[in-house]
Short mmCIF file of C-alpha atoms in Angstrom, two decimals:
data_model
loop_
_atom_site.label_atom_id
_atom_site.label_comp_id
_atom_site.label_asym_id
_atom_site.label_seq_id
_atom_site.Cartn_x
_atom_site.Cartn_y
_atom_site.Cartn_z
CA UNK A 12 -38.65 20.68 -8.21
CA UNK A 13 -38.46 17.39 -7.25
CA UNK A 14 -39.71 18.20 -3.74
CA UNK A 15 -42.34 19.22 -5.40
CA UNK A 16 -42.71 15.81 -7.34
CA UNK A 17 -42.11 13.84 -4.08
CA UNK A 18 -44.86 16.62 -2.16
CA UNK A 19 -47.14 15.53 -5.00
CA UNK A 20 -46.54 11.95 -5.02
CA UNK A 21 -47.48 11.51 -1.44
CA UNK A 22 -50.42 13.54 -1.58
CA UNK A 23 -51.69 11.16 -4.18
CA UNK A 24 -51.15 7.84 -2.26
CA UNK A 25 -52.57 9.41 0.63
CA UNK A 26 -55.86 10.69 -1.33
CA UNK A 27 -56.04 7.18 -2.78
CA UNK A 28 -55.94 5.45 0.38
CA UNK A 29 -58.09 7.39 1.83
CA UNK A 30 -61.03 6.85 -0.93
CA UNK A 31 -60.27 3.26 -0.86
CA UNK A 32 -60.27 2.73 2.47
CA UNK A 33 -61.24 5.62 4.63
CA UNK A 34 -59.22 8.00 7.44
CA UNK A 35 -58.26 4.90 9.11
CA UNK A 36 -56.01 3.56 5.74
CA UNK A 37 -54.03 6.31 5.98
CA UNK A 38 -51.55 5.21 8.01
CA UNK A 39 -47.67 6.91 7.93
CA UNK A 40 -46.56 3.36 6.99
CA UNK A 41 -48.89 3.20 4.21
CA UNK A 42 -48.65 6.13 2.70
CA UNK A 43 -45.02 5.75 2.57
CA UNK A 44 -45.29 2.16 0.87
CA UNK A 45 -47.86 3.43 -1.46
CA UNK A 46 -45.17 6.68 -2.35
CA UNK A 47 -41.95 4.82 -2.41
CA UNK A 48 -40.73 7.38 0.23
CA UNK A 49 -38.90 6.89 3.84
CA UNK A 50 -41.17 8.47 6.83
CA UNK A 51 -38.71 10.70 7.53
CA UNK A 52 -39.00 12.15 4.16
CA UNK A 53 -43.09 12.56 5.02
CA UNK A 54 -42.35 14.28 8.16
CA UNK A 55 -39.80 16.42 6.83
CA UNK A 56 -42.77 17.83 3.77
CA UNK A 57 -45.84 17.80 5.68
CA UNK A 58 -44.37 17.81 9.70
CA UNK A 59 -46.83 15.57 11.06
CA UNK A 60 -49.73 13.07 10.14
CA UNK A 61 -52.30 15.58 11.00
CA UNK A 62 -50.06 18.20 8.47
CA UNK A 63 -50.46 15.59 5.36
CA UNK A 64 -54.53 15.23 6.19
CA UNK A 65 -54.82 18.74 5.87
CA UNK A 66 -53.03 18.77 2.56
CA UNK A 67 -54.94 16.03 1.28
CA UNK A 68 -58.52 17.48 2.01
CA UNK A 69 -57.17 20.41 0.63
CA UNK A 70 -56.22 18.64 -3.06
CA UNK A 71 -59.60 16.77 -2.38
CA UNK A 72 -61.08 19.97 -1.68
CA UNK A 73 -60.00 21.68 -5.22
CA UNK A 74 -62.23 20.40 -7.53
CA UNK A 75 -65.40 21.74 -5.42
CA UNK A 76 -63.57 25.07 -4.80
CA UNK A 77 -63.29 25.75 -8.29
CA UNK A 78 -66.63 24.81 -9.07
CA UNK A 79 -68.13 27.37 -6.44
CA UNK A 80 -66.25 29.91 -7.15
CA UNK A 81 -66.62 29.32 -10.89
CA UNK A 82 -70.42 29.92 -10.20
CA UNK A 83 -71.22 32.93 -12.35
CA UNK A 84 -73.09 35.27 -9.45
CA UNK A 85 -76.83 36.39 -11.01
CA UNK A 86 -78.60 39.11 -9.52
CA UNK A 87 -80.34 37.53 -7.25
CA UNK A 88 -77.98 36.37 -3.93
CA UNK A 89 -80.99 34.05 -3.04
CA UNK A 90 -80.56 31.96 -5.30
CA UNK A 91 -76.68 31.72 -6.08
CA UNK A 92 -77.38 30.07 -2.36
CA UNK A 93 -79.72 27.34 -3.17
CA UNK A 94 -76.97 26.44 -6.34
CA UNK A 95 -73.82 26.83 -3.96
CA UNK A 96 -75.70 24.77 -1.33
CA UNK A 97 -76.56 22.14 -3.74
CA UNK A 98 -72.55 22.18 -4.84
CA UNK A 99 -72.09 21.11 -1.54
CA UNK A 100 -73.97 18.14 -0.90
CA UNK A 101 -73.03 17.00 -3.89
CA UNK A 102 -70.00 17.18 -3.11
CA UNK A 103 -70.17 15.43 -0.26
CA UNK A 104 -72.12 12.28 -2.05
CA UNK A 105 -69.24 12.35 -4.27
CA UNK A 106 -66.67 12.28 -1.99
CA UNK A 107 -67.65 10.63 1.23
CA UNK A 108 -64.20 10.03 2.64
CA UNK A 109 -62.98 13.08 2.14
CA UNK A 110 -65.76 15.25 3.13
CA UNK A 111 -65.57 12.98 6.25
CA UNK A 112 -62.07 14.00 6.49
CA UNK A 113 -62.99 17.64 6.37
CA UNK A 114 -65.95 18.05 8.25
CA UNK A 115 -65.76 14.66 10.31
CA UNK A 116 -63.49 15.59 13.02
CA UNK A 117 -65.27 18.83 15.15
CA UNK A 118 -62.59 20.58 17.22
CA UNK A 119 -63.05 23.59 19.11
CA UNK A 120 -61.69 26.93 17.54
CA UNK A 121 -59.92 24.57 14.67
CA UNK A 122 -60.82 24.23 10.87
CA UNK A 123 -58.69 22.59 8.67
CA UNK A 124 -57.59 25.02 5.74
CA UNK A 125 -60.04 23.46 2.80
CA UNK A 126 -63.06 24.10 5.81
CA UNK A 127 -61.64 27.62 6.04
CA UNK A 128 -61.53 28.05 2.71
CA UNK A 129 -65.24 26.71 2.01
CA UNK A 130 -66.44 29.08 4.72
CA UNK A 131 -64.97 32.20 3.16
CA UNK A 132 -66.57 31.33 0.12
CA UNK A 133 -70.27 30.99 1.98
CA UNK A 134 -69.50 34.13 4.18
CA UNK A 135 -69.28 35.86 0.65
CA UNK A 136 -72.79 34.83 -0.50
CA UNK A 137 -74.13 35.60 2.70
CA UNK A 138 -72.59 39.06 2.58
CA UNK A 139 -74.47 39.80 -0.69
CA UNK A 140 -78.05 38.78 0.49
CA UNK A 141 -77.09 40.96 3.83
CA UNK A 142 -76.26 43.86 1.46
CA UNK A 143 -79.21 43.06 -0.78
CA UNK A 144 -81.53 43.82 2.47
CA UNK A 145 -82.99 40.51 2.54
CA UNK A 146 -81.21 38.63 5.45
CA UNK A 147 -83.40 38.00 8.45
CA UNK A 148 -80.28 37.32 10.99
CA UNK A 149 -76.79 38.36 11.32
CA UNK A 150 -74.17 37.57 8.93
CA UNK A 151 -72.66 35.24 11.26
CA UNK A 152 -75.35 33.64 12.44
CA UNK A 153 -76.64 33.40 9.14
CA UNK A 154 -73.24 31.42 8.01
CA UNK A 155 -73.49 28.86 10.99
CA UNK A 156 -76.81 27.81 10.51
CA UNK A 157 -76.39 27.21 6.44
CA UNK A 158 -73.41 25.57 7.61
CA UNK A 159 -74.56 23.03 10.52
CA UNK A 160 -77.88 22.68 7.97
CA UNK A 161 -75.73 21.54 5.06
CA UNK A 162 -73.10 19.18 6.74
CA UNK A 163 -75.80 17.95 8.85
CA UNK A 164 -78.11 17.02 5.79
CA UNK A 165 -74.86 15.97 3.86
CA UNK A 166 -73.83 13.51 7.16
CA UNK A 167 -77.14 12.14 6.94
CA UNK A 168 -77.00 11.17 2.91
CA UNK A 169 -74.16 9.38 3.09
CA UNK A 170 -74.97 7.72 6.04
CA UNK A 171 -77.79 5.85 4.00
CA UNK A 172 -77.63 3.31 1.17
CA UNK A 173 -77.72 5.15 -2.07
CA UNK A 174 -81.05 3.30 -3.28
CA UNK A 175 -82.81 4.85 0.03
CA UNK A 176 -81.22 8.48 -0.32
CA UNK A 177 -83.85 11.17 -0.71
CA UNK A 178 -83.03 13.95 -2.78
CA UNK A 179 -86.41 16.15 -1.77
CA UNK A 180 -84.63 15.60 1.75
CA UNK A 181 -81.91 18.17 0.83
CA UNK A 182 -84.15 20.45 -1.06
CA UNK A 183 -86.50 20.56 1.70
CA UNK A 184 -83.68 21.59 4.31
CA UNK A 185 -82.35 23.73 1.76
CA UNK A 186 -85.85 26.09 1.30
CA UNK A 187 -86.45 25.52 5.26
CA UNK A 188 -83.03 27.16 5.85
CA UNK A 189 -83.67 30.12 3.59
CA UNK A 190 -87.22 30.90 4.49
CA UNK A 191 -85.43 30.77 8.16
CA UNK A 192 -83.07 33.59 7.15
CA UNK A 193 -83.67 35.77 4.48
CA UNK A 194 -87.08 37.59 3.39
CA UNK A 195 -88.75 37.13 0.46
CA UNK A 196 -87.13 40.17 -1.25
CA UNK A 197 -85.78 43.52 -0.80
CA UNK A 198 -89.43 45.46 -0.22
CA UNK A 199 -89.95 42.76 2.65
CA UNK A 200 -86.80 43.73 4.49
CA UNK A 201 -88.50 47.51 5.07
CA UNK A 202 -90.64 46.19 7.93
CA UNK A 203 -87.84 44.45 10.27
CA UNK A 204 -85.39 46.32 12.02
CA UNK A 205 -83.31 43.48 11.81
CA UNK A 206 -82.53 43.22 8.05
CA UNK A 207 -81.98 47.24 8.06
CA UNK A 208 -79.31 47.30 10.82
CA UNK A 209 -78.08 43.71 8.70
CA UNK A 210 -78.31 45.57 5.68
CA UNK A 211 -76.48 48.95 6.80
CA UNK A 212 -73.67 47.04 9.02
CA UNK A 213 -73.02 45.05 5.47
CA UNK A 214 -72.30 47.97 3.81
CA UNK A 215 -70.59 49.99 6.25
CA UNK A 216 -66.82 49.14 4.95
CA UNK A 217 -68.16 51.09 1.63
CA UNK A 218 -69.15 54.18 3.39
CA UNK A 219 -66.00 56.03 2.95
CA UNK A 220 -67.59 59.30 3.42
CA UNK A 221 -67.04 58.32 7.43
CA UNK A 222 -64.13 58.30 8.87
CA UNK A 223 -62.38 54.53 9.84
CA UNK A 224 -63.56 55.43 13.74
CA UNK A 225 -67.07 56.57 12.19
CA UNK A 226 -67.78 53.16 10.44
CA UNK A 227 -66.33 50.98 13.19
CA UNK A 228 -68.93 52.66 15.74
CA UNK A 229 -71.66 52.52 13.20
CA UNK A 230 -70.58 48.47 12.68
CA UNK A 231 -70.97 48.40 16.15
CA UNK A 232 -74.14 49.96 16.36
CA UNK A 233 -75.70 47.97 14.22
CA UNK A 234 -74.52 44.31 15.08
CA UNK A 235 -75.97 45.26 18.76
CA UNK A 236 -79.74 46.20 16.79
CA UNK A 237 -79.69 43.17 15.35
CA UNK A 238 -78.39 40.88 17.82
CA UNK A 239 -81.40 42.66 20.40
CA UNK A 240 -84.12 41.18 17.99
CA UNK A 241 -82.85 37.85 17.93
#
């Protein structure tokens, strides 16, 4: 219990400093000050600095987890999109030094757990257009470029004063991202090869009519269609 407390008391300096100050406040030294704690005592919680960072873009990270996954789903994937991409940027605006602290950093093969966490939670909605038969692309493909279109446009908003911010610049990357990959609906998706093989390889895990071997070769199958009309 109160390793707990003293867990939770250190987050909170740390999230504070970093909102007042940025990534470069948070300093072992300060956070310590700020939590009434010896370094050792951070080290011991958390391991390292990098360790606490994580944990605090994860606490930062709550708030907008629960609101996106809080997002009642509709019938229509499309659109649940557009909402969860506008969650996002919002986000972002909101929390500048934390997103920063999430999405700031690029390093190869590494996400921090709140990044892994958000990207579950897009590779879901992109799942249900797929299975929908109305994704243009590859799951995967589909994921990174709604990804590297929303931090990108999210990067760029904060960057500017907030009386010169834009916000038709966010909608207009939003609709130029979906238009780039899904169709307009599910009749649409009967003309490209693409969005079939998309389609079936989504739903393959649900075919269990065919054996595991069956649906892995079928997976297979398909993610080699698709990826030849890219």
């Amino acid at each position: 219990m109160e390793r707990d407390l003293t867990r939770e008391r250190i987050i909170k300096a740390a999230s504070d400093l970093l909102a007042e100050g940025g990534r470069e406040a948070v300093s072992t030294r300060a956070v310590c000050a700020a939590a009434g704690v010896q370094s050792p005592t951070l080290y011991r919680i958390f391991g390292d600095k990098n360790g606490l960072l994580d944990e605090v873009a994860s606490h930062g990270f709550e708030s907008y987890l629960a609101d996106k996954t809080a997002l009642a789903q509709t019938d229509d994937p499309v659109e649940d999109l557009r909402r969860g991409w506008d969650l996002h940027v919002g986000f972002g605006l909101a929390n500048p030094a934390c997103y920063s602290l999430i999405y700031g950093e690029a390093r190869p093969g590494v996400q921090s757990p709140a990044a892994q966490r958000a990207s579950a939670v897009l590779a879901k909605k992109v799942k249900r257009i797929a299975e929908a038969g109305r994704l243009r692309v590859g799951e995967e493909r589909a994921a990174h470029l709604i990804h590297a279109a929303g931090c990108g446009m999210t990067f760029t908003l904060i960057s500017l004063p907030e009386e010169e911010r834009d916000p038709a610049l966010s909608i207009m990357a939003r609709e130029s991202i979906i238009v780039g990959v899904t169709t307009d609906g599910p009749g649409a998706a009967g003309n490209s090869p693409t969005s079939i093989a998309v389609a079936l390889r989504a739903v393959a895990p649900q075919l269990t009519m065919l054996t595991a071997a069956e649906r892995g070769m079928l997976t297979e199958w398909m993610d080699r269609a698709a990826a030849a009309d890219q």
